[in-house]
PDB file of N, CA and C in Angstrom:
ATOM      1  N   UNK A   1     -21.823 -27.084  12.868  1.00 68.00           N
ATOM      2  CA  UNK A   1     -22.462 -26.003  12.170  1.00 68.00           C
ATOM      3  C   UNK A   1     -22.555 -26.346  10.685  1.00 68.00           C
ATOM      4  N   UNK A   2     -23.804 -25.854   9.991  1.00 75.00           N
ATOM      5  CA  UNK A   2     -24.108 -26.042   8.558  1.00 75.00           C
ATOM      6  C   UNK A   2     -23.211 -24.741   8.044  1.00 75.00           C
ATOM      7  N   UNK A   3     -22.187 -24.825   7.173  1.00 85.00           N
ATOM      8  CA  UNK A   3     -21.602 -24.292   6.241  1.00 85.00           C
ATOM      9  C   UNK A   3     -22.118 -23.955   4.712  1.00 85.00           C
ATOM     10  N   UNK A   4     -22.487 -23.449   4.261  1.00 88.00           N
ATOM     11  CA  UNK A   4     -23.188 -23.064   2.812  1.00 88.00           C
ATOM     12  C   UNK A   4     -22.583 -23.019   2.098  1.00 88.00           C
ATOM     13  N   UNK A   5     -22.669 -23.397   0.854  1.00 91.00           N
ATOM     14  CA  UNK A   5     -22.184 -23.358  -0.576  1.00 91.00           C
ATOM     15  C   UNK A   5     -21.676 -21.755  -0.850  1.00 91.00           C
ATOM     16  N   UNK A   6     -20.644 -21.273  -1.186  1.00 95.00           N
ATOM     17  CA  UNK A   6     -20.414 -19.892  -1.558  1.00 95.00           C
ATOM     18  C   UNK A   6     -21.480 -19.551  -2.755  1.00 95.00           C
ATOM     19  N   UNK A   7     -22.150 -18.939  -2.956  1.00 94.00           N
ATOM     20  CA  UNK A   7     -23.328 -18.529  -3.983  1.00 94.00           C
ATOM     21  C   UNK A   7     -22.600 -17.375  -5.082  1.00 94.00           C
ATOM     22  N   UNK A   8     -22.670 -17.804  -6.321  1.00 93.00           N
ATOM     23  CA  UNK A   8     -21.785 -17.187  -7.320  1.00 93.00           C
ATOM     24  C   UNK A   8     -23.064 -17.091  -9.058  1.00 93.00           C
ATOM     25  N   UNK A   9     -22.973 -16.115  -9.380  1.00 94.00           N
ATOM     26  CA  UNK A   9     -23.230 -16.301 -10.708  1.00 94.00           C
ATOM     27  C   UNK A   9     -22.891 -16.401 -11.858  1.00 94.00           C
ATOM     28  N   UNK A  10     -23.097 -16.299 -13.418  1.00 96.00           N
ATOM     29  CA  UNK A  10     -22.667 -15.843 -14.540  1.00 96.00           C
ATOM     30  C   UNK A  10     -21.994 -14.220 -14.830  1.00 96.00           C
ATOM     31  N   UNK A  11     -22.615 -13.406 -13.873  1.00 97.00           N
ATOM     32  CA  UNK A  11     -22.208 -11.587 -13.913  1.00 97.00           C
ATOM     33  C   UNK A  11     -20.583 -11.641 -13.130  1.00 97.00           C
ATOM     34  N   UNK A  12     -21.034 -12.323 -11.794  1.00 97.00           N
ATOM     35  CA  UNK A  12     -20.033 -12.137 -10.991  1.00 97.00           C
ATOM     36  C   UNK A  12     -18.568 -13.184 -11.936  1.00 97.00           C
ATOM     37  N   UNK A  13     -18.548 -13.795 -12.035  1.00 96.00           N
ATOM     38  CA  UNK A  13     -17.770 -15.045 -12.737  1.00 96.00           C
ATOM     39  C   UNK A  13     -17.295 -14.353 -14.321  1.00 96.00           C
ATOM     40  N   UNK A  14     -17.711 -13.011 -14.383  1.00 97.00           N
ATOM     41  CA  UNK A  14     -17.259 -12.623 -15.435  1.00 97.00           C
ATOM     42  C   UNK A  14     -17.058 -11.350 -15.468  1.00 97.00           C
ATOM     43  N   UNK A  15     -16.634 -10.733 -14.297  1.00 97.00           N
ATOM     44  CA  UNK A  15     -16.206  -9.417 -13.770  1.00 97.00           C
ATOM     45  C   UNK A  15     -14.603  -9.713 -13.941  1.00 97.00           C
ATOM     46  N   UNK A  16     -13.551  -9.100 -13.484  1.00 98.00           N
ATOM     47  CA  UNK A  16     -11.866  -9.253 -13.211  1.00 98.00           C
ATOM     48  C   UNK A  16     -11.876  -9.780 -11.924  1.00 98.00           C
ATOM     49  N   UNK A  17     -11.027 -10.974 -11.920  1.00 97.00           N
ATOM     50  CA  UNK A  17     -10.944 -11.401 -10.699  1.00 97.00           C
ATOM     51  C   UNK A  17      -9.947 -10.664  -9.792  1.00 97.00           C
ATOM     52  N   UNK A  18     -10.300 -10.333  -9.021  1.00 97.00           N
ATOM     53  CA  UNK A  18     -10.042  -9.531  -7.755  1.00 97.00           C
ATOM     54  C   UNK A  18      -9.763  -8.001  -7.472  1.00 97.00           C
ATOM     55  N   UNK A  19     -10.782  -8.155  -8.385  1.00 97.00           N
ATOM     56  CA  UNK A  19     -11.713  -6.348  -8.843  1.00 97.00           C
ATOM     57  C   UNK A  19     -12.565  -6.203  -7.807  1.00 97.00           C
ATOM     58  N   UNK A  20     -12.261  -4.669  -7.188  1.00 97.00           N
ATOM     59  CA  UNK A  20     -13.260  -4.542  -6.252  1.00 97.00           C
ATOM     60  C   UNK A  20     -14.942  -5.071  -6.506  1.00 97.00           C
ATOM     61  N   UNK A  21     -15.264  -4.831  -7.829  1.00 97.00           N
ATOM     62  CA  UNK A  21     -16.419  -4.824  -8.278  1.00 97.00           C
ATOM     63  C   UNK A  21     -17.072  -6.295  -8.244  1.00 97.00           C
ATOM     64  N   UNK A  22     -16.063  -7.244  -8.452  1.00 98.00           N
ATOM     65  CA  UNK A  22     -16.309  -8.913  -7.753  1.00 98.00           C
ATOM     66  C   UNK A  22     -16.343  -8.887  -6.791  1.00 98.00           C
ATOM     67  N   UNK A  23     -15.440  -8.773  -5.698  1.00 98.00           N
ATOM     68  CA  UNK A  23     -15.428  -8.278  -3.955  1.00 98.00           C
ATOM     69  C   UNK A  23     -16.784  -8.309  -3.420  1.00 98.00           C
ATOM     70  N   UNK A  24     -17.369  -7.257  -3.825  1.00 97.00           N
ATOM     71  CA  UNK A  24     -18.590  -6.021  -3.738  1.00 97.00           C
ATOM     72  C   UNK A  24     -19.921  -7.282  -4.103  1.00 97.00           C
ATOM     73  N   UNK A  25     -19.645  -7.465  -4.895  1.00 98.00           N
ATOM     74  CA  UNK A  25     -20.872  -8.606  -5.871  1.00 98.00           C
ATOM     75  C   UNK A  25     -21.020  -9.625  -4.917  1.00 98.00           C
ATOM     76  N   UNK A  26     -19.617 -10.253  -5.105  1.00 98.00           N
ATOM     77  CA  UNK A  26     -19.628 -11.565  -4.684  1.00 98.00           C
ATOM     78  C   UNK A  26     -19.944 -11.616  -2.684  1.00 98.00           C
ATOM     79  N   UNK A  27     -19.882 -10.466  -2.394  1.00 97.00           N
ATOM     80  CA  UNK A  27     -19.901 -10.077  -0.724  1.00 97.00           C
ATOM     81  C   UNK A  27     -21.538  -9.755  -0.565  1.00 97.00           C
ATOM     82  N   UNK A  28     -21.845  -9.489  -1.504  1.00 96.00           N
ATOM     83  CA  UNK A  28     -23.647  -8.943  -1.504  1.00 96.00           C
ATOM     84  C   UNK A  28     -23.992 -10.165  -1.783  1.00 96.00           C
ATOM     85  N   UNK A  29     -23.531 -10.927  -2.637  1.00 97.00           N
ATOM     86  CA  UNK A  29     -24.600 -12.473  -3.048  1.00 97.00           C
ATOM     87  C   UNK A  29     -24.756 -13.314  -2.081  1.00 97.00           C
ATOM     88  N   UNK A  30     -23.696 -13.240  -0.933  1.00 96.00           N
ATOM     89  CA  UNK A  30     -23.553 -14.156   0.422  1.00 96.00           C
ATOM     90  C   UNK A  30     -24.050 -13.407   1.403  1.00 96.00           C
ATOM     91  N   UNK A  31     -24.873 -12.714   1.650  1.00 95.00           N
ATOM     92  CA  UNK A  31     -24.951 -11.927   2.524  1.00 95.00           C
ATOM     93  C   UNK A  31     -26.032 -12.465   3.948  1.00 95.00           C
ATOM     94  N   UNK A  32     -26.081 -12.308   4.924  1.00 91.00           N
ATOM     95  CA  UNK A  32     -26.584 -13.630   5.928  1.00 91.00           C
ATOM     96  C   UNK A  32     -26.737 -15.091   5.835  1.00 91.00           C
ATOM     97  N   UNK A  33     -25.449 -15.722   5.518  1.00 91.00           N
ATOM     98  CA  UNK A  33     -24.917 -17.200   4.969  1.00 91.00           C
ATOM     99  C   UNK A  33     -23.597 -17.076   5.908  1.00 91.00           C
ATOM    100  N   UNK A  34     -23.480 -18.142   6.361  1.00 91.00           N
ATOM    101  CA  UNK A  34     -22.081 -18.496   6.550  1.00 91.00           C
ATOM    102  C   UNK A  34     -21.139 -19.630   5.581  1.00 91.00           C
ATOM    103  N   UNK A  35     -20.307 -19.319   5.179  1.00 95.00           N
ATOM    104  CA  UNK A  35     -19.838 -19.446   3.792  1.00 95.00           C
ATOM    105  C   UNK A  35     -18.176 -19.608   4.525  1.00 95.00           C
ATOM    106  N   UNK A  36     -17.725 -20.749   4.123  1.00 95.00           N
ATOM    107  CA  UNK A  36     -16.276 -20.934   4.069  1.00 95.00           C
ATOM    108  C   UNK A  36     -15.115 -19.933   3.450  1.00 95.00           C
ATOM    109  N   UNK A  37     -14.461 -19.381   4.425  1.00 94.00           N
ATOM    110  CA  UNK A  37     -13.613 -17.986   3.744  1.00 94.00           C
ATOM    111  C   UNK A  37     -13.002 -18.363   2.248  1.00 94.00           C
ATOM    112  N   UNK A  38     -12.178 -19.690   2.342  1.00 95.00           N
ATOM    113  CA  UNK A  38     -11.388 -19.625   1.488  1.00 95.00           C
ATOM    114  C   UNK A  38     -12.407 -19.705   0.245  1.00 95.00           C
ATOM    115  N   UNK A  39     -13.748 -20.348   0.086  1.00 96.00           N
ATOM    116  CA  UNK A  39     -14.373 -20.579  -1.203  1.00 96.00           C
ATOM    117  C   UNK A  39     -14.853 -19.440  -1.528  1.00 96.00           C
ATOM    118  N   UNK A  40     -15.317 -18.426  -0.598  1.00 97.00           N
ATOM    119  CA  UNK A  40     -15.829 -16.877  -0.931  1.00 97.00           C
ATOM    120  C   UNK A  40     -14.407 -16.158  -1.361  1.00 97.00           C
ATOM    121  N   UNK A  41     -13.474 -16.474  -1.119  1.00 97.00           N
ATOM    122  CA  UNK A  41     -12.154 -15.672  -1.628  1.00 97.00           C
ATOM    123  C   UNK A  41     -11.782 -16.245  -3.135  1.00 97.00           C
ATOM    124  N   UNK A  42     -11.941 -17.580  -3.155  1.00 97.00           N
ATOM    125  CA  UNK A  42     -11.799 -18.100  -4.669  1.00 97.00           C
ATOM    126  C   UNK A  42     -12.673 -17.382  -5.771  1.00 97.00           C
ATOM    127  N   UNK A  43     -13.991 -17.127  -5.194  1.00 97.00           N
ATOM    128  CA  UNK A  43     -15.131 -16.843  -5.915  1.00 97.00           C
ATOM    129  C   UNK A  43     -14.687 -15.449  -6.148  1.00 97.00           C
ATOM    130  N   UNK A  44     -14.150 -14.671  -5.526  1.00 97.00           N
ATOM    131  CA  UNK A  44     -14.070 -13.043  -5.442  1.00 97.00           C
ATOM    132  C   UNK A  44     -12.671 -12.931  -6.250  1.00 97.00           C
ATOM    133  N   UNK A  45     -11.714 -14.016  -6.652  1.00 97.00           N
ATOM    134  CA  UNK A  45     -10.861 -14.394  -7.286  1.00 97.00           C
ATOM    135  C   UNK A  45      -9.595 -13.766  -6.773  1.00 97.00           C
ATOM    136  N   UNK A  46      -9.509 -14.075  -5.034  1.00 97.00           N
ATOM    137  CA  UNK A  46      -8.211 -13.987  -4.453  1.00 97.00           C
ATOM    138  C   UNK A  46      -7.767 -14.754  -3.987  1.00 97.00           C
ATOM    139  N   UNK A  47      -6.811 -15.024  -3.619  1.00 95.00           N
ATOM    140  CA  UNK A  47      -6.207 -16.391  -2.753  1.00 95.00           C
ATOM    141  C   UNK A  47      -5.954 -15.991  -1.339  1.00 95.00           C
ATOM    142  N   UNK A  48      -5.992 -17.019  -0.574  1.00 92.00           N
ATOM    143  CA  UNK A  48      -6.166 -17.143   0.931  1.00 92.00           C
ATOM    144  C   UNK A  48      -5.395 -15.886   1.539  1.00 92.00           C
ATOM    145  N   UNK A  49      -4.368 -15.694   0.870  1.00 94.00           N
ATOM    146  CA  UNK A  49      -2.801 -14.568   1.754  1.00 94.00           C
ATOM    147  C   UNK A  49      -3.409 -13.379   1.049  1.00 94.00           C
ATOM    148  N   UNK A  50      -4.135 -13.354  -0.188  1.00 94.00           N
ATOM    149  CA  UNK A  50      -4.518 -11.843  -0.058  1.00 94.00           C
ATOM    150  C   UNK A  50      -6.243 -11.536   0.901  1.00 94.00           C
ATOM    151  N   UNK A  51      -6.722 -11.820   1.733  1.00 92.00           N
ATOM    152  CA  UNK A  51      -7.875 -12.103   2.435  1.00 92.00           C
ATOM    153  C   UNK A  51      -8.263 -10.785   2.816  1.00 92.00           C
ATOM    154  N   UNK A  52      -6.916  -9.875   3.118  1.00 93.00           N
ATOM    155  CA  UNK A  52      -6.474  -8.271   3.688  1.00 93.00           C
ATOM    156  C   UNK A  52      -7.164  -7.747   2.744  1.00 93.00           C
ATOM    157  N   UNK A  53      -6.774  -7.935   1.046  1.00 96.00           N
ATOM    158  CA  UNK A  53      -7.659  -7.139   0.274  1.00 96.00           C
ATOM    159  C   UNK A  53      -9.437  -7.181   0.356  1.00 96.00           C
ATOM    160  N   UNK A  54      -9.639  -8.330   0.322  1.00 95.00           N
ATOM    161  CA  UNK A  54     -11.119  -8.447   0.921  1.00 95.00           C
ATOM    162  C   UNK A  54     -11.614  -7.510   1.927  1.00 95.00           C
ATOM    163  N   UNK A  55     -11.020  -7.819   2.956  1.00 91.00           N
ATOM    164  CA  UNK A  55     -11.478  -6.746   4.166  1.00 91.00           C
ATOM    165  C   UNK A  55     -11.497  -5.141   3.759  1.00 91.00           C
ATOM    166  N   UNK A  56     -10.424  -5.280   3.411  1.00 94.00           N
ATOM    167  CA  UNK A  56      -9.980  -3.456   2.376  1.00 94.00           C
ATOM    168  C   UNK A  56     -11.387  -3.137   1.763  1.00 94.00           C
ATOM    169  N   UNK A  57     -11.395  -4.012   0.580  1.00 95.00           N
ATOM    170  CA  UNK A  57     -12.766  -3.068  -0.120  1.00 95.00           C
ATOM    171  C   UNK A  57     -14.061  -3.749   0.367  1.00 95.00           C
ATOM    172  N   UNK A  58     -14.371  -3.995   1.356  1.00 93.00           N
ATOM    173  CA  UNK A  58     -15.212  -4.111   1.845  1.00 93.00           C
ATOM    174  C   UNK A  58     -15.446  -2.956   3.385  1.00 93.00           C
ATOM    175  N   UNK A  59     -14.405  -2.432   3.741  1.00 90.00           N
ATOM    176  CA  UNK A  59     -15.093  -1.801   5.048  1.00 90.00           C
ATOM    177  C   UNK A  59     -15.495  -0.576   4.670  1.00 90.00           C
ATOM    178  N   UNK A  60     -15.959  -0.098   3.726  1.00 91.00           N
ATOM    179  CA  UNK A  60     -16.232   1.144   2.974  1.00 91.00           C
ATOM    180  C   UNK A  60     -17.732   0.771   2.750  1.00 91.00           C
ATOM    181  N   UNK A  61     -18.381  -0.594   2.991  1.00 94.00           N
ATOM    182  CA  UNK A  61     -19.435  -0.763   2.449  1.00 94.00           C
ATOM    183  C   UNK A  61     -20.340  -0.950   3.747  1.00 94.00           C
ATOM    184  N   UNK A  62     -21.810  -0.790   3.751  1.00 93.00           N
ATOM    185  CA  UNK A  62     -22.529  -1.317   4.844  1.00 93.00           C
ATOM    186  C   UNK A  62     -22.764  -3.050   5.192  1.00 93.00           C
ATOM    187  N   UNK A  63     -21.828  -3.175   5.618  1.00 92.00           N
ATOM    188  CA  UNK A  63     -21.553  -5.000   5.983  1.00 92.00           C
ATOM    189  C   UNK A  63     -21.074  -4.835   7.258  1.00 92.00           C
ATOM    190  N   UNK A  64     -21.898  -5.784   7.949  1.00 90.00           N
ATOM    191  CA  UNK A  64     -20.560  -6.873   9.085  1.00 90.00           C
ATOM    192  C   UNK A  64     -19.966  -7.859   9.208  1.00 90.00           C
ATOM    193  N   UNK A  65     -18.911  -8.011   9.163  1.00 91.00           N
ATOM    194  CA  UNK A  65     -18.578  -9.096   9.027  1.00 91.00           C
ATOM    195  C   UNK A  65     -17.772  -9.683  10.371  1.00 91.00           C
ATOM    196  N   UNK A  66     -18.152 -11.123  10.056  1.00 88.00           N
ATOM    197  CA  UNK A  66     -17.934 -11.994  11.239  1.00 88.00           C
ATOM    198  C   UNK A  66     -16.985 -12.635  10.823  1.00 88.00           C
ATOM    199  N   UNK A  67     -15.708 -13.069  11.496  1.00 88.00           N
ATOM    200  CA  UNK A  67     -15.221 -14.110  11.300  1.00 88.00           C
ATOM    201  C   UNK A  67     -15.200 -15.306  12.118  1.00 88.00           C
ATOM    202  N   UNK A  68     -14.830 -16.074  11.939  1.00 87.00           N
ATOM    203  CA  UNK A  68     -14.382 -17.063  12.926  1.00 87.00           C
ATOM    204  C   UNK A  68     -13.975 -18.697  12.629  1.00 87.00           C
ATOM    205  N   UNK A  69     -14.096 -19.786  13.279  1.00 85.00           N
ATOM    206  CA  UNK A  69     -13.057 -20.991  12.947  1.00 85.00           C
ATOM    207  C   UNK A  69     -13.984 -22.309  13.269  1.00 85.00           C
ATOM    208  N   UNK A  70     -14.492 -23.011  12.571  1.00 83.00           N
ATOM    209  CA  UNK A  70     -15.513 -23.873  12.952  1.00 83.00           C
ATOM    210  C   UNK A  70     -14.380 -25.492  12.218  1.00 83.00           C
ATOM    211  N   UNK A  71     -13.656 -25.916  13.373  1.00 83.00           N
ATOM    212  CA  UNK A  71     -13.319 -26.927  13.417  1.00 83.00           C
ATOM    213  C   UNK A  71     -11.824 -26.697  12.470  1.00 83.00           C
ATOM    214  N   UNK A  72     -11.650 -26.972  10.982  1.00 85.00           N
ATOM    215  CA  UNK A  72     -10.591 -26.806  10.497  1.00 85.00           C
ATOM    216  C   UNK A  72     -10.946 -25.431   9.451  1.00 85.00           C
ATOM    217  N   UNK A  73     -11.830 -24.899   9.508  1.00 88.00           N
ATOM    218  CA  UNK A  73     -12.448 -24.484   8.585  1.00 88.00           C
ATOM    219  C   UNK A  73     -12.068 -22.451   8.915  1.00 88.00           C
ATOM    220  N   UNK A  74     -12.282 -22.114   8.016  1.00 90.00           N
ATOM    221  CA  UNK A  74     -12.259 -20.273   8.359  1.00 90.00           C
ATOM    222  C   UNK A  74     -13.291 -20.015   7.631  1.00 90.00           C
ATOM    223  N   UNK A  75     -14.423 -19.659   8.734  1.00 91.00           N
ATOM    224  CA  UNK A  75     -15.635 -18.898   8.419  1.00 91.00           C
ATOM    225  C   UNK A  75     -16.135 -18.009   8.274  1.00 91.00           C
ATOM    226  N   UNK A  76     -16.715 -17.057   7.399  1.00 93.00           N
ATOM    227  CA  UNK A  76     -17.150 -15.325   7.597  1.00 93.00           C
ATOM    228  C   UNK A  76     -18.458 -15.584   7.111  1.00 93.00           C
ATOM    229  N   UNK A  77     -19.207 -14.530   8.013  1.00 89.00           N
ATOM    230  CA  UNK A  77     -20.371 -14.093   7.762  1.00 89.00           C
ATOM    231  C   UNK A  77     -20.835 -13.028   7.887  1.00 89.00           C
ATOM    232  N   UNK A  78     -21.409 -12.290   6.288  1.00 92.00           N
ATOM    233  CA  UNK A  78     -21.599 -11.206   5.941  1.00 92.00           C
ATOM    234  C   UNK A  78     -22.996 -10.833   6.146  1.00 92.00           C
ATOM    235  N   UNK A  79     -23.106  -9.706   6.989  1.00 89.00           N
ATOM    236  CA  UNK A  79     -24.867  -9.349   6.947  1.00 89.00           C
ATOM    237  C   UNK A  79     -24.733  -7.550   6.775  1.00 89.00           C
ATOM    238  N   UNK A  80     -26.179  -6.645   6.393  1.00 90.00           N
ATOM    239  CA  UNK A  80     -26.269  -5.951   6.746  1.00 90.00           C
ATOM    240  C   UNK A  80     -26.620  -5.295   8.232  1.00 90.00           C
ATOM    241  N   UNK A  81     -26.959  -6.257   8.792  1.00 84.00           N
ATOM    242  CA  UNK A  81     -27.470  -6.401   9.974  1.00 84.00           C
ATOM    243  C   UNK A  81     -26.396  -5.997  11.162  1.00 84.00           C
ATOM    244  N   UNK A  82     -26.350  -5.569  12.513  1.00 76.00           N
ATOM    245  CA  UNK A  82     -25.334  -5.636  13.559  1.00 76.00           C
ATOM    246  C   UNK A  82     -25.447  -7.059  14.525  1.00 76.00           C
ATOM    247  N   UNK A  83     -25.695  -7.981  13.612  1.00 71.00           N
ATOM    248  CA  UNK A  83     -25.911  -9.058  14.646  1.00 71.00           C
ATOM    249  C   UNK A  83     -26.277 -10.312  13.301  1.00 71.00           C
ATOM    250  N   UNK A  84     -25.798 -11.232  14.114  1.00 72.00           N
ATOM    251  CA  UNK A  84     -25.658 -12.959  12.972  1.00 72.00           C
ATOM    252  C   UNK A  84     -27.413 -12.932  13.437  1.00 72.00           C
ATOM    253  N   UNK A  85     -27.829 -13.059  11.933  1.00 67.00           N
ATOM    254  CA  UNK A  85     -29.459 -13.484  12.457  1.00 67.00           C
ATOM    255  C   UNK A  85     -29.282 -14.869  11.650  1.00 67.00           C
ATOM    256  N   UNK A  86     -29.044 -16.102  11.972  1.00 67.00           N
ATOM    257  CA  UNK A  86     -28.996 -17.320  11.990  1.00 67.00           C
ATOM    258  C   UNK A  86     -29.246 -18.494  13.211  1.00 67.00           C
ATOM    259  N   UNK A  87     -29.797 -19.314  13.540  1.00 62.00           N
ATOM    260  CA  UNK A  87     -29.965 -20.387  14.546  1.00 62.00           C
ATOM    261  C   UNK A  87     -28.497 -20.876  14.872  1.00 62.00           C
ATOM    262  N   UNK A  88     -27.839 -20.650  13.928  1.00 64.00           N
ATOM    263  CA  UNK A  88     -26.184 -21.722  14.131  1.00 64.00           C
ATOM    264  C   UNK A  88     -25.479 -21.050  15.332  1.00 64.00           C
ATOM    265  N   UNK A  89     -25.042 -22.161  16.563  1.00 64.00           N
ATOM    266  CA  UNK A  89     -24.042 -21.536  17.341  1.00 64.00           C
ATOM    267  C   UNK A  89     -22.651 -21.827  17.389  1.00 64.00           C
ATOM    268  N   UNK A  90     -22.425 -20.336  17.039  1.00 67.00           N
ATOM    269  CA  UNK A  90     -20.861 -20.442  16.629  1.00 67.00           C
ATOM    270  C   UNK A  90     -20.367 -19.108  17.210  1.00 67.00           C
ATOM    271  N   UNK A  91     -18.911 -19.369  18.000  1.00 69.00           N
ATOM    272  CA  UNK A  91     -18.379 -18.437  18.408  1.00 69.00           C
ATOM    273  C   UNK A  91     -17.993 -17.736  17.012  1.00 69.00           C
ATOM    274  N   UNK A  92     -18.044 -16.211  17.016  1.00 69.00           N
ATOM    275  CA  UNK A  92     -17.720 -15.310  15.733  1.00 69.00           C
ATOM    276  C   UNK A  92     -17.027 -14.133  16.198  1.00 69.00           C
ATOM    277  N   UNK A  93     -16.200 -13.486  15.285  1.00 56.00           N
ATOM    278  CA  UNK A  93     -15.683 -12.403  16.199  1.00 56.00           C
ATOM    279  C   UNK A  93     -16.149 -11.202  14.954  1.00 56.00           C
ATOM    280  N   UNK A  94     -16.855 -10.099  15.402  1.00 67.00           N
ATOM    281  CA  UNK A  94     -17.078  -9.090  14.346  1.00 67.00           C
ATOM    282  C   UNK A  94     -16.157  -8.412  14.070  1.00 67.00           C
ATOM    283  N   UNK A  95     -15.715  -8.544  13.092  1.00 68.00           N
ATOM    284  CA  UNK A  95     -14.548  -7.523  12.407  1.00 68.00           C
ATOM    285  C   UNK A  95     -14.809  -6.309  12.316  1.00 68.00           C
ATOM    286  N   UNK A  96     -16.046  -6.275  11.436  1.00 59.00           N
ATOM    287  CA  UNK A  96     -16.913  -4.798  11.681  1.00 59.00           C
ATOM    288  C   UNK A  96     -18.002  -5.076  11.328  1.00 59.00           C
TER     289      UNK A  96
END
């Protein structure tokens, strides 16, 4: 499976790191991408063991999120959508 670059800007990169309001940003900028957990958690400026907070301020929002494990890797993919609209096959498990 193709893995994507976590997508980050100048706004987001200069919010508080691990402010809902980065969370929120940085979860909307990836949104139908599959994106390596830990680099979308760096970007949102949490580390791997807080991942719980991620999920936290995010299930308040209209997202689904997918997780799942592509080789050594921990993958999520965020859509508005109820369904991965991507070609990639990858087992995913919807969180919500």
């Amino acid at each position: 499976m193709r893995i994507k670059a976590v997508l980050r800007d100048s706004d987001i990169l200069a919010m508080t790191p691990g402010s809902k309001e980065r969370i929120i940003a940085t979860a909307r900028k990836n949104v139908d991408r599959f994106v390596n957990w830990r680099s979308l958690l760096k970007v949102m400026g949490l580390k791997f063991e807080h991942r719980l907070k991620m999920l936290d301020e995010l299930k308040e929002q209209p997202l689904h999120i997918w997780l799942a494990k592509d080789a050594d890797q921990h993958v999520i993919y965020l859509s508005e959508k109820d369904r991965i609209t991507t070609d990639e096959d990858i087992c995913a498990y919807m969180w919500q």
